[in-house]
mmCIF file of C-alpha atoms in Angstrom:
data_model
loop_
_atom_site.group_PDB
_atom_site.id
_atom_site.type_symbol
_atom_site.label_atom_id
_atom_site.label_comp_id
_atom_site.label_asym_id
_atom_site.label_seq_id
_atom_site.Cartn_x
_atom_site.Cartn_y
_atom_site.Cartn_z
ATOM 1 C CA MET S 1 2.797 169.760 14.191
ATOM 2 C CA ALA S 2 5.642 169.895 16.776
ATOM 3 C CA GLY S 3 8.669 167.831 15.678
ATOM 4 C CA SER S 4 7.563 167.532 11.988
ATOM 5 C CA ALA S 5 9.936 168.033 9.146
ATOM 6 C CA PRO S 6 9.513 171.478 7.625
ATOM 7 C CA SER S 7 7.683 171.372 4.087
ATOM 8 C CA PRO S 8 9.852 171.801 1.067
ATOM 9 C CA PRO S 9 9.467 175.117 -0.541
ATOM 10 C CA GLY S 10 7.857 175.509 -4.070
ATOM 11 C CA TRP S 11 4.692 175.473 -5.921
ATOM 12 C CA GLN S 12 3.838 172.100 -4.551
ATOM 13 C CA ASN S 13 3.037 173.345 -1.075
ATOM 14 C CA THR S 14 0.766 176.095 -2.526
ATOM 15 C CA ASN S 15 -3.084 175.895 -2.207
ATOM 16 C CA PRO S 16 -4.017 174.057 -5.435
ATOM 17 C CA SER S 17 -6.996 176.310 -6.005
ATOM 18 C CA THR S 18 -4.505 179.240 -6.547
ATOM 19 C CA LEU S 19 -2.300 177.409 -9.069
ATOM 20 C CA PRO S 20 -2.859 177.767 -12.772
ATOM 21 C CA ALA S 21 -4.668 174.926 -14.425
ATOM 22 C CA PHE S 22 -1.696 172.997 -15.799
ATOM 23 C CA LEU S 23 -0.262 172.808 -12.200
ATOM 24 C CA GLY S 24 -3.345 172.140 -10.399
ATOM 25 C CA LYS S 25 -3.534 168.457 -11.114
ATOM 26 C CA GLN S 26 0.048 167.671 -10.656
ATOM 27 C CA PRO S 27 0.961 164.649 -8.403
ATOM 28 C CA PRO S 28 2.450 165.542 -5.005
ATOM 29 C CA PRO S 29 6.397 165.364 -4.762
ATOM 30 C CA PRO S 30 7.808 162.012 -3.708
ATOM 31 C CA ASP S 31 8.637 161.530 0.086
ATOM 32 C CA VAL S 32 12.358 160.742 0.308
ATOM 33 C CA SER S 33 12.415 161.001 4.080
ATOM 34 C CA HIS S 34 12.588 157.120 4.513
ATOM 35 C CA TYR S 35 15.217 156.790 1.729
ATOM 36 C CA PRO S 36 18.240 155.082 3.248
ATOM 37 C CA GLN S 37 20.912 157.832 4.193
ATOM 38 C CA SER S 38 24.583 157.166 4.802
ATOM 39 C CA SER S 39 26.679 159.443 7.067
ATOM 40 C CA ALA S 40 29.955 158.051 5.828
ATOM 41 C CA ARG S 41 32.060 160.463 4.079
ATOM 42 C CA PRO S 42 33.139 159.110 0.518
ATOM 43 C CA PRO S 43 36.735 158.833 -0.238
ATOM 44 C CA SER S 44 38.059 162.007 -1.947
ATOM 45 C CA GLY S 45 40.240 160.153 -4.477
ATOM 46 C CA TRP S 46 43.077 157.610 -4.937
ATOM 47 C CA GLN S 47 44.894 159.043 -2.033
ATOM 48 C CA ASP S 48 42.303 157.316 0.516
ATOM 49 C CA LYS S 49 42.550 153.963 -1.236
ATOM 50 C CA ASP S 50 44.560 150.871 -0.008
ATOM 51 C CA PRO S 51 48.139 151.633 -1.579
ATOM 52 C CA SER S 52 48.307 147.921 -2.530
ATOM 53 C CA THR S 53 45.591 148.429 -4.880
ATOM 54 C CA LEU S 54 47.037 151.256 -6.708
ATOM 55 C CA PRO S 55 49.301 151.017 -9.945
ATOM 56 C CA GLU S 56 52.840 151.140 -9.578
ATOM 57 C CA PHE S 57 53.310 154.840 -10.426
ATOM 58 C CA LEU S 58 51.059 155.923 -7.730
ATOM 59 C CA LYS S 59 52.207 153.629 -4.964
ATOM 60 C CA ASN S 60 55.513 155.596 -4.008
ATOM 61 C CA LEU S 61 53.806 159.136 -4.042
ATOM 62 C CA PRO S 62 54.229 161.116 -0.871
ATOM 63 C CA PRO S 63 51.164 161.655 1.244
ATOM 64 C CA ARG S 64 49.148 164.936 0.698
ATOM 65 C CA PRO S 65 50.469 167.746 2.888
ATOM 66 C CA ASP S 66 48.720 168.039 6.378
ATOM 67 C CA VAL S 67 47.648 171.680 6.448
ATOM 68 C CA SER S 68 45.905 171.299 9.847
ATOM 69 C CA GLN S 69 49.023 172.782 11.713
ATOM 70 C CA TYR S 70 49.455 175.617 9.181
ATOM 71 C CA PRO S 71 49.111 178.954 10.947
ATOM 72 C CA GLN S 72 45.435 180.116 10.926
ATOM 73 C CA PHE S 73 44.146 183.853 11.469
ATOM 74 C CA PRO S 74 40.404 183.598 11.888
ATOM 75 C CA ASN S 75 40.095 187.102 13.201
ATOM 76 C CA ASP S 76 41.912 188.954 10.616
ATOM 77 C CA LYS S 77 39.913 191.833 8.733
ATOM 78 C CA SER S 78 39.221 191.697 5.110
ATOM 79 C CA ALA S 79 41.944 193.058 2.624
ATOM 80 C CA SER S 80 41.032 196.323 0.709
ATOM 81 C CA PHE S 81 38.401 196.411 -2.068
ATOM 82 C CA GLY S 82 36.304 193.847 -0.494
ATOM 83 C CA GLY S 83 39.241 191.290 -0.087
ATOM 84 C CA TYR S 84 41.170 191.752 -3.339
ATOM 85 C CA GLY S 85 44.170 193.255 -1.263
ATOM 86 C CA THR S 86 45.104 195.900 -4.101
ATOM 87 C CA LEU S 87 46.267 198.783 -1.551
ATOM 88 C CA GLU S 88 48.188 196.136 0.432
ATOM 89 C CA ALA S 89 49.886 194.962 -2.556
ATOM 90 C CA ARG S 90 50.811 198.445 -3.581
ATOM 91 C CA GLN S 91 52.168 199.119 -0.244
ATOM 92 C CA VAL S 92 54.484 196.048 -0.794
ATOM 93 C CA THR S 93 55.714 197.179 -4.219
ATOM 94 C CA ARG S 94 56.428 200.643 -2.867
ATOM 95 C CA ILE S 95 58.565 199.432 -0.065
ATOM 96 C CA LEU S 96 60.619 197.307 -2.461
ATOM 97 C CA GLU S 97 60.908 200.196 -4.997
ATOM 98 C CA ASN S 98 62.058 202.794 -2.185
ATOM 99 C CA ALA S 99 64.712 200.278 -1.423
ATOM 100 C CA GLY S 100 66.007 200.211 -4.935
ATOM 101 C CA ILE S 101 64.356 196.862 -5.856
ATOM 102 C CA PRO S 102 62.569 196.817 -9.059
ATOM 103 C CA CYS S 103 59.274 194.547 -8.801
ATOM 104 C CA CYS S 104 56.069 193.733 -10.589
ATOM 105 C CA ILE S 105 52.973 191.699 -10.235
ATOM 106 C CA CYS S 106 53.415 188.194 -12.106
ATOM 107 C CA GLY S 107 51.592 185.018 -12.234
ATOM 108 C CA ILE S 108 47.727 184.846 -11.855
ATOM 109 C CA GLY S 109 47.703 188.521 -10.885
ATOM 110 C CA ALA S 110 49.223 189.634 -14.135
ATOM 111 C CA LEU S 111 46.947 187.277 -16.018
ATOM 112 C CA ILE S 112 43.934 189.042 -14.193
ATOM 113 C CA TYR S 113 45.141 192.507 -15.054
ATOM 114 C CA TYR S 114 45.175 191.475 -18.859
ATOM 115 C CA GLY S 115 41.476 190.207 -18.748
ATOM 116 C CA ALA S 116 41.841 186.489 -17.714
ATOM 117 C CA ALA S 117 39.202 185.205 -15.400
ATOM 118 C CA ARG S 118 41.435 183.563 -12.750
ATOM 119 C CA LEU S 119 41.136 183.018 -8.971
ATOM 120 C CA ARG S 120 44.252 184.262 -6.887
ATOM 121 C CA ARG S 121 45.116 182.730 -3.619
ATOM 122 C CA ASP S 122 48.476 184.780 -3.131
ATOM 123 C CA TRP S 123 49.809 187.904 -4.690
ATOM 124 C CA GLU S 124 52.954 187.130 -6.653
ATOM 125 C CA ILE S 125 55.425 189.818 -6.558
ATOM 126 C CA CYS S 126 58.480 189.360 -9.155
ATOM 127 C CA VAL S 127 61.897 190.627 -7.968
ATOM 128 C CA PRO S 128 65.325 190.200 -9.730
ATOM 129 C CA SER S 129 66.641 187.015 -8.894
ATOM 130 C CA GLU S 130 69.805 188.418 -7.589
ATOM 131 C CA SER S 131 67.653 190.783 -5.182
ATOM 132 C CA LYS S 132 65.344 188.291 -3.790
ATOM 133 C CA ASP S 133 67.182 187.366 -0.541
ATOM 134 C CA ARG S 134 67.612 191.218 -0.064
ATOM 135 C CA ALA S 135 64.030 191.878 -0.431
ATOM 136 C CA GLU S 136 62.870 189.121 1.794
ATOM 137 C CA ALA S 137 65.280 190.323 4.588
ATOM 138 C CA LEU S 138 63.876 193.682 4.245
ATOM 139 C CA LEU S 139 60.296 192.596 4.949
ATOM 140 C CA LYS S 140 61.575 190.689 7.901
ATOM 141 C CA SER S 141 63.589 193.407 9.305
ATOM 142 C CA GLU S 142 62.793 195.587 12.367
ATOM 143 C CA ASN S 143 61.421 198.326 10.157
ATOM 144 C CA TYR S 144 58.417 196.059 9.135
ATOM 145 C CA VAL S 145 58.082 193.691 12.075
ATOM 146 C CA ASP S 146 54.846 195.256 12.810
ATOM 147 C CA GLU S 147 53.647 195.215 9.417
ATOM 148 C CA TYR S 148 54.209 191.611 7.983
ATOM 149 C CA ILE S 149 54.433 188.020 9.328
ATOM 150 C CA SER S 150 56.716 185.421 7.560
ATOM 151 C CA LEU S 151 55.067 182.024 7.197
ATOM 152 C CA PRO S 152 56.166 178.673 6.008
ATOM 153 C CA PRO S 153 55.785 177.914 2.337
ATOM 154 C CA TRP S 154 52.314 176.899 1.118
ATOM 155 C CA PRO S 155 52.502 173.122 0.901
ATOM 156 C CA PHE S 156 50.650 172.442 -2.206
ATOM 157 C CA GLN S 157 52.782 172.609 -5.252
ATOM 158 C CA ASP S 158 51.235 174.342 -8.331
ATOM 159 C CA LEU S 159 51.985 172.860 -11.914
ATOM 160 C CA GLY S 160 55.441 173.517 -13.044
ATOM 161 C CA SER S 161 55.947 176.026 -10.130
ATOM 162 C CA LEU S 162 58.230 176.580 -7.208
ATOM 163 C CA SER S 163 55.617 178.413 -5.138
ATOM 164 C CA HIS S 164 55.646 175.699 -2.602
ATOM 165 C CA THR S 165 59.415 176.590 -1.666
ATOM 166 C CA TYR S 166 58.635 180.416 -1.155
ATOM 167 C CA THR S 167 58.463 182.018 2.027
ATOM 168 C CA ARG S 168 54.849 183.124 2.481
ATOM 169 C CA PHE S 169 54.061 186.597 3.909
ATOM 170 C CA LYS S 170 50.971 188.178 5.164
ATOM 171 C CA SER S 171 49.975 191.611 6.467
ATOM 172 C CA THR S 172 49.536 191.731 10.205
ATOM 173 C CA GLY S 173 45.788 191.493 11.190
ATOM 174 C CA VAL S 174 44.539 191.430 7.516
ATOM 175 C CA SER S 175 43.836 188.754 5.317
ATOM 176 C CA PHE S 176 46.373 189.463 2.595
ATOM 177 C CA TYR S 177 49.200 187.010 1.514
ATOM 178 C CA PHE S 178 52.042 187.304 -0.944
ATOM 179 C CA VAL S 179 55.149 185.771 -1.967
ATOM 180 C CA LEU S 180 58.260 187.028 -3.611
ATOM 181 C CA VAL S 181 59.104 185.361 -6.931
ATOM 182 C CA PRO S 182 62.711 185.396 -8.496
ATOM 183 C CA SER S 183 62.563 186.633 -11.947
ATOM 184 C CA LYS S 184 64.378 183.542 -13.428
ATOM 185 C CA ASP S 185 61.676 181.350 -11.917
ATOM 186 C CA VAL S 186 59.121 182.935 -14.439
ATOM 187 C CA HIS S 187 61.418 183.787 -17.149
ATOM 188 C CA LEU S 188 60.611 187.510 -16.852
ATOM 189 C CA PRO S 189 63.085 190.577 -17.320
ATOM 190 C CA CYS S 190 62.302 192.449 -13.811
ATOM 191 C CA GLU S 191 63.426 196.038 -14.983
ATOM 192 C CA PRO S 192 61.486 199.252 -14.871
ATOM 193 C CA GLN S 193 61.343 199.806 -18.485
ATOM 194 C CA THR S 194 59.334 196.480 -18.987
ATOM 195 C CA PHE S 195 56.740 197.492 -16.612
ATOM 196 C CA GLN S 196 53.352 199.488 -17.146
ATOM 197 C CA ARG S 197 51.240 200.896 -14.111
ATOM 198 C CA SER S 198 47.616 200.089 -13.372
ATOM 199 C CA HIS S 199 45.080 202.852 -12.202
ATOM 200 C CA HIS S 200 46.069 202.032 -8.741
ATOM 201 C CA ASP S 201 49.850 202.515 -9.453
ATOM 202 C CA LEU S 202 50.775 198.771 -9.216
ATOM 203 C CA PRO S 203 53.485 197.752 -11.663
ATOM 204 C CA TYR S 204 52.742 194.935 -14.176
ATOM 205 C CA PRO S 205 54.750 193.303 -16.958
ATOM 206 C CA LYS S 206 54.083 194.970 -20.304
ATOM 207 C CA LEU S 207 51.745 192.646 -22.472
ATOM 208 C CA ASP S 208 54.293 191.772 -24.908
ATOM 209 C CA ILE S 209 56.923 190.845 -22.183
ATOM 210 C CA LEU S 210 54.390 188.779 -20.413
ATOM 211 C CA ILE S 211 53.298 186.793 -23.434
ATOM 212 C CA GLN S 212 56.959 186.259 -24.552
ATOM 213 C CA SER S 213 57.689 184.632 -21.064
ATOM 214 C CA PHE S 214 54.595 182.225 -21.617
ATOM 215 C CA LEU S 215 56.157 181.499 -25.171
ATOM 216 C CA GLU S 216 59.720 181.024 -23.722
ATOM 217 C CA THR S 217 58.529 178.682 -21.168
ATOM 218 C CA ASN S 218 55.892 176.716 -23.369
ATOM 219 C CA ASP S 219 53.275 177.512 -20.773
ATOM 220 C CA ASN S 220 50.144 176.771 -22.685
ATOM 221 C CA VAL S 221 47.753 177.334 -20.096
ATOM 222 C CA SER S 222 49.017 181.006 -19.211
ATOM 223 C CA LEU S 223 49.519 181.686 -22.920
ATOM 224 C CA ALA S 224 45.929 180.758 -23.560
ATOM 225 C CA ASP S 225 44.675 182.821 -20.755
ATOM 226 C CA ALA S 226 46.714 185.906 -21.853
ATOM 227 C CA ILE S 227 45.644 185.692 -25.378
ATOM 228 C CA ASP S 228 42.074 185.215 -24.592
ATOM 229 C CA GLY S 229 42.101 188.130 -21.797
ATOM 230 C CA SER S 230 43.876 190.404 -24.095
ATOM 231 C CA ASN S 231 42.251 189.430 -27.322
ATOM 232 C CA VAL S 232 45.336 190.106 -29.389
ATOM 233 C CA SER S 233 45.644 189.129 -32.986
ATOM 234 C CA GLU S 234 48.194 186.842 -34.776
ATOM 235 C CA GLU S 235 49.327 190.040 -36.453
ATOM 236 C CA TRP S 236 50.052 191.654 -33.086
ATOM 237 C CA GLY S 237 52.342 188.807 -32.203
ATOM 238 C CA VAL S 238 54.166 189.022 -35.395
ATOM 239 C CA GLU S 239 54.979 192.671 -34.794
ATOM 240 C CA ASN S 240 55.588 192.632 -30.880
ATOM 241 C CA LEU S 241 56.918 189.218 -30.096
ATOM 242 C CA ASP S 242 60.321 187.211 -30.822
ATOM 243 C CA LEU S 243 58.957 184.351 -32.790
ATOM 244 C CA GLU S 244 62.289 182.987 -34.119
ATOM 245 C CA GLY S 245 63.683 179.840 -32.979
ATOM 246 C CA GLU S 246 62.580 177.254 -30.361
ATOM 247 C CA VAL S 247 61.196 177.557 -26.624
ATOM 248 C CA ASP S 248 63.683 177.808 -23.978
ATOM 249 C CA LEU S 249 64.549 174.234 -23.163
ATOM 250 C CA GLU S 250 67.642 175.051 -21.100
ATOM 251 C CA TRP S 251 65.425 176.991 -18.832
ATOM 252 C CA ALA S 252 62.970 174.121 -18.550
ATOM 253 C CA LYS S 253 65.629 171.783 -17.716
ATOM 254 C CA TRP S 254 66.973 174.151 -15.009
ATOM 255 C CA LYS S 255 63.415 174.706 -13.553
ATOM 256 C CA ASN S 256 62.487 170.927 -13.580
ATOM 257 C CA SER S 257 65.988 170.245 -11.677
ATOM 258 C CA ILE S 258 65.058 172.632 -9.025
ATOM 259 C CA ILE S 259 61.560 170.987 -8.689
ATOM 260 C CA LEU S 260 62.916 167.567 -8.412
ATOM 261 C CA GLN S 261 65.386 168.664 -5.776
ATOM 262 C CA HIS S 262 62.683 169.868 -3.649
ATOM 263 C CA ALA S 263 60.682 166.702 -4.245
ATOM 264 C CA GLY S 264 63.060 164.658 -2.309
ATOM 265 C CA ASN S 265 62.152 161.218 -2.436
ATOM 266 C CA GLY S 266 58.784 161.949 -3.664
ATOM 267 C CA PHE S 267 57.334 162.470 -7.089
ATOM 268 C CA GLY S 268 58.304 165.452 -9.122
ATOM 269 C CA PHE S 269 54.900 166.916 -9.850
ATOM 270 C CA GLY S 270 54.114 169.171 -12.789
ATOM 271 C CA LEU S 271 57.370 169.369 -14.552
ATOM 272 C CA ASN S 272 57.749 171.964 -17.223
ATOM 273 C CA PRO S 273 57.619 170.506 -20.833
ATOM 274 C CA THR S 274 61.024 169.697 -22.462
ATOM 275 C CA LYS S 275 59.779 169.000 -26.035
ATOM 276 C CA LYS S 276 61.368 170.975 -28.850
ATOM 277 C CA VAL S 277 58.593 173.594 -30.071
ATOM 278 C CA GLU S 278 58.927 176.297 -32.416
ATOM 279 C CA LYS S 279 57.818 179.509 -30.887
ATOM 280 C CA ARG S 280 56.186 180.556 -34.250
ATOM 281 C CA TRP S 281 54.226 177.436 -34.486
ATOM 282 C CA LEU S 282 53.161 177.646 -30.926
ATOM 283 C CA TRP S 283 52.099 181.181 -31.299
ATOM 284 C CA GLU S 284 49.932 180.626 -34.547
ATOM 285 C CA PHE S 285 48.336 177.447 -32.998
ATOM 286 C CA MET S 286 47.342 179.167 -29.713
ATOM 287 C CA VAL S 287 46.223 182.535 -31.268
ATOM 288 C CA ARG S 288 44.208 180.820 -34.154
ATOM 289 C CA ASN S 289 42.424 178.453 -31.911
ATOM 290 C CA LYS S 290 41.229 181.262 -29.285
ATOM 291 C CA GLY S 291 37.634 180.947 -30.637
ATOM 292 C CA GLY S 292 37.554 177.337 -30.193
ATOM 293 C CA ARG S 293 38.319 177.661 -26.349
ATOM 294 C CA ARG S 294 34.932 179.276 -25.911
ATOM 295 C CA GLY S 295 32.503 177.150 -24.037
ATOM 296 C CA TRP S 296 28.807 176.614 -24.773
ATOM 297 C CA THR S 297 28.026 179.819 -22.377
ATOM 298 C CA GLN S 298 29.843 182.175 -24.587
ATOM 299 C CA PRO S 299 28.147 182.230 -27.970
ATOM 300 C CA THR S 300 30.144 183.459 -31.002
ATOM 301 C CA GLU S 301 27.689 186.236 -31.751
ATOM 302 C CA LEU S 302 28.542 187.885 -28.242
ATOM 303 C CA PHE S 303 32.007 186.617 -27.183
ATOM 304 C CA ALA S 304 35.301 187.362 -29.158
ATOM 305 C CA THR S 305 36.909 184.972 -26.723
ATOM 306 C CA ARG S 306 36.027 183.125 -23.680
ATOM 307 C CA PHE S 307 36.889 186.173 -21.512
ATOM 308 C CA ARG S 308 35.963 189.005 -23.895
ATOM 309 C CA LEU S 309 32.913 190.530 -25.502
ATOM 310 C CA HIS S 310 32.986 191.866 -29.059
ATOM 311 C CA GLY S 311 33.697 195.595 -29.017
ATOM 312 C CA ASP S 312 34.518 195.844 -25.432
ATOM 313 C CA SER S 313 37.524 197.998 -24.070
ATOM 314 C CA ASP S 314 40.803 196.642 -22.967
ATOM 315 C CA PRO S 315 40.529 195.626 -19.295
ATOM 316 C CA TRP S 316 43.788 197.011 -18.349
ATOM 317 C CA LEU S 317 42.748 200.426 -19.586
ATOM 318 C CA GLU S 318 39.871 200.506 -16.930
ATOM 319 C CA GLU S 319 39.917 201.165 -13.358
ATOM 320 C CA ARG S 320 39.173 197.935 -11.669
ATOM 321 C CA ASP S 321 39.395 197.162 -7.713
ATOM 322 C CA GLY S 322 41.552 193.921 -8.321
ATOM 323 C CA CYS S 323 44.399 195.533 -10.088
#
């Protein structure tokens, strides 16, 4: 009948005579059309509450960034390989390399390369700290004015990161975004001899170099992802990593000071840990617990780690669209 609500799909709307016996006498589904409905949007969290009702440590936090005025590009075409942007990233690295600026993919992109299941917003391209300004000026120069657009930093801060302070670049007319990351910020030696190439000729830090950086910075989340993605053994670490001494607390203090500088009068969100930790202990703890990081959807008989099946090949040896 005109104006009536459409019937919900399912066996309940099938002719009972066509159903198996155990379904033929089932009661009809309840009618919820008259149940009270609310059009009000529920608050998204403590940010929407009355500040006077919040605990002291939350009262003086800065408001959430307003991204409504951030540049939008709704007519952009998708990046290469179904949106991954691998070919666009390769173009950027080749521009930098041709200018004598070594570079490699770092951050989430490097974790993906080594098998971690992570989602990437922007490509992070590591350059030597002393070359960062020159690399940025190159991409903003007249030679590439038609290729790239420079944008304000993305206003949301990641844990322990300075990504919210970096100039954000995008390809003109293509939904591909990237940032240039100074090597000191991620504790990586950005030198050609520390790189290896993917099947699409993108430079990545060698696995031992990447994992060493996570050890030095006491980045437990990234360290766990790298271990579980690469499925390296405890013995591999003994043979390939520097496990003597403690994590780099001087680096952590330096990084935290920069984060706090950019926080202004606000709250320094996601500071890097400054507790003394022995690198050997950290390595042993993280690698010995990779089985415990599996979830209920990754049974032991099938999964070596939460990212790897028993007997599968190393992901970085395979040709993949996203790397």
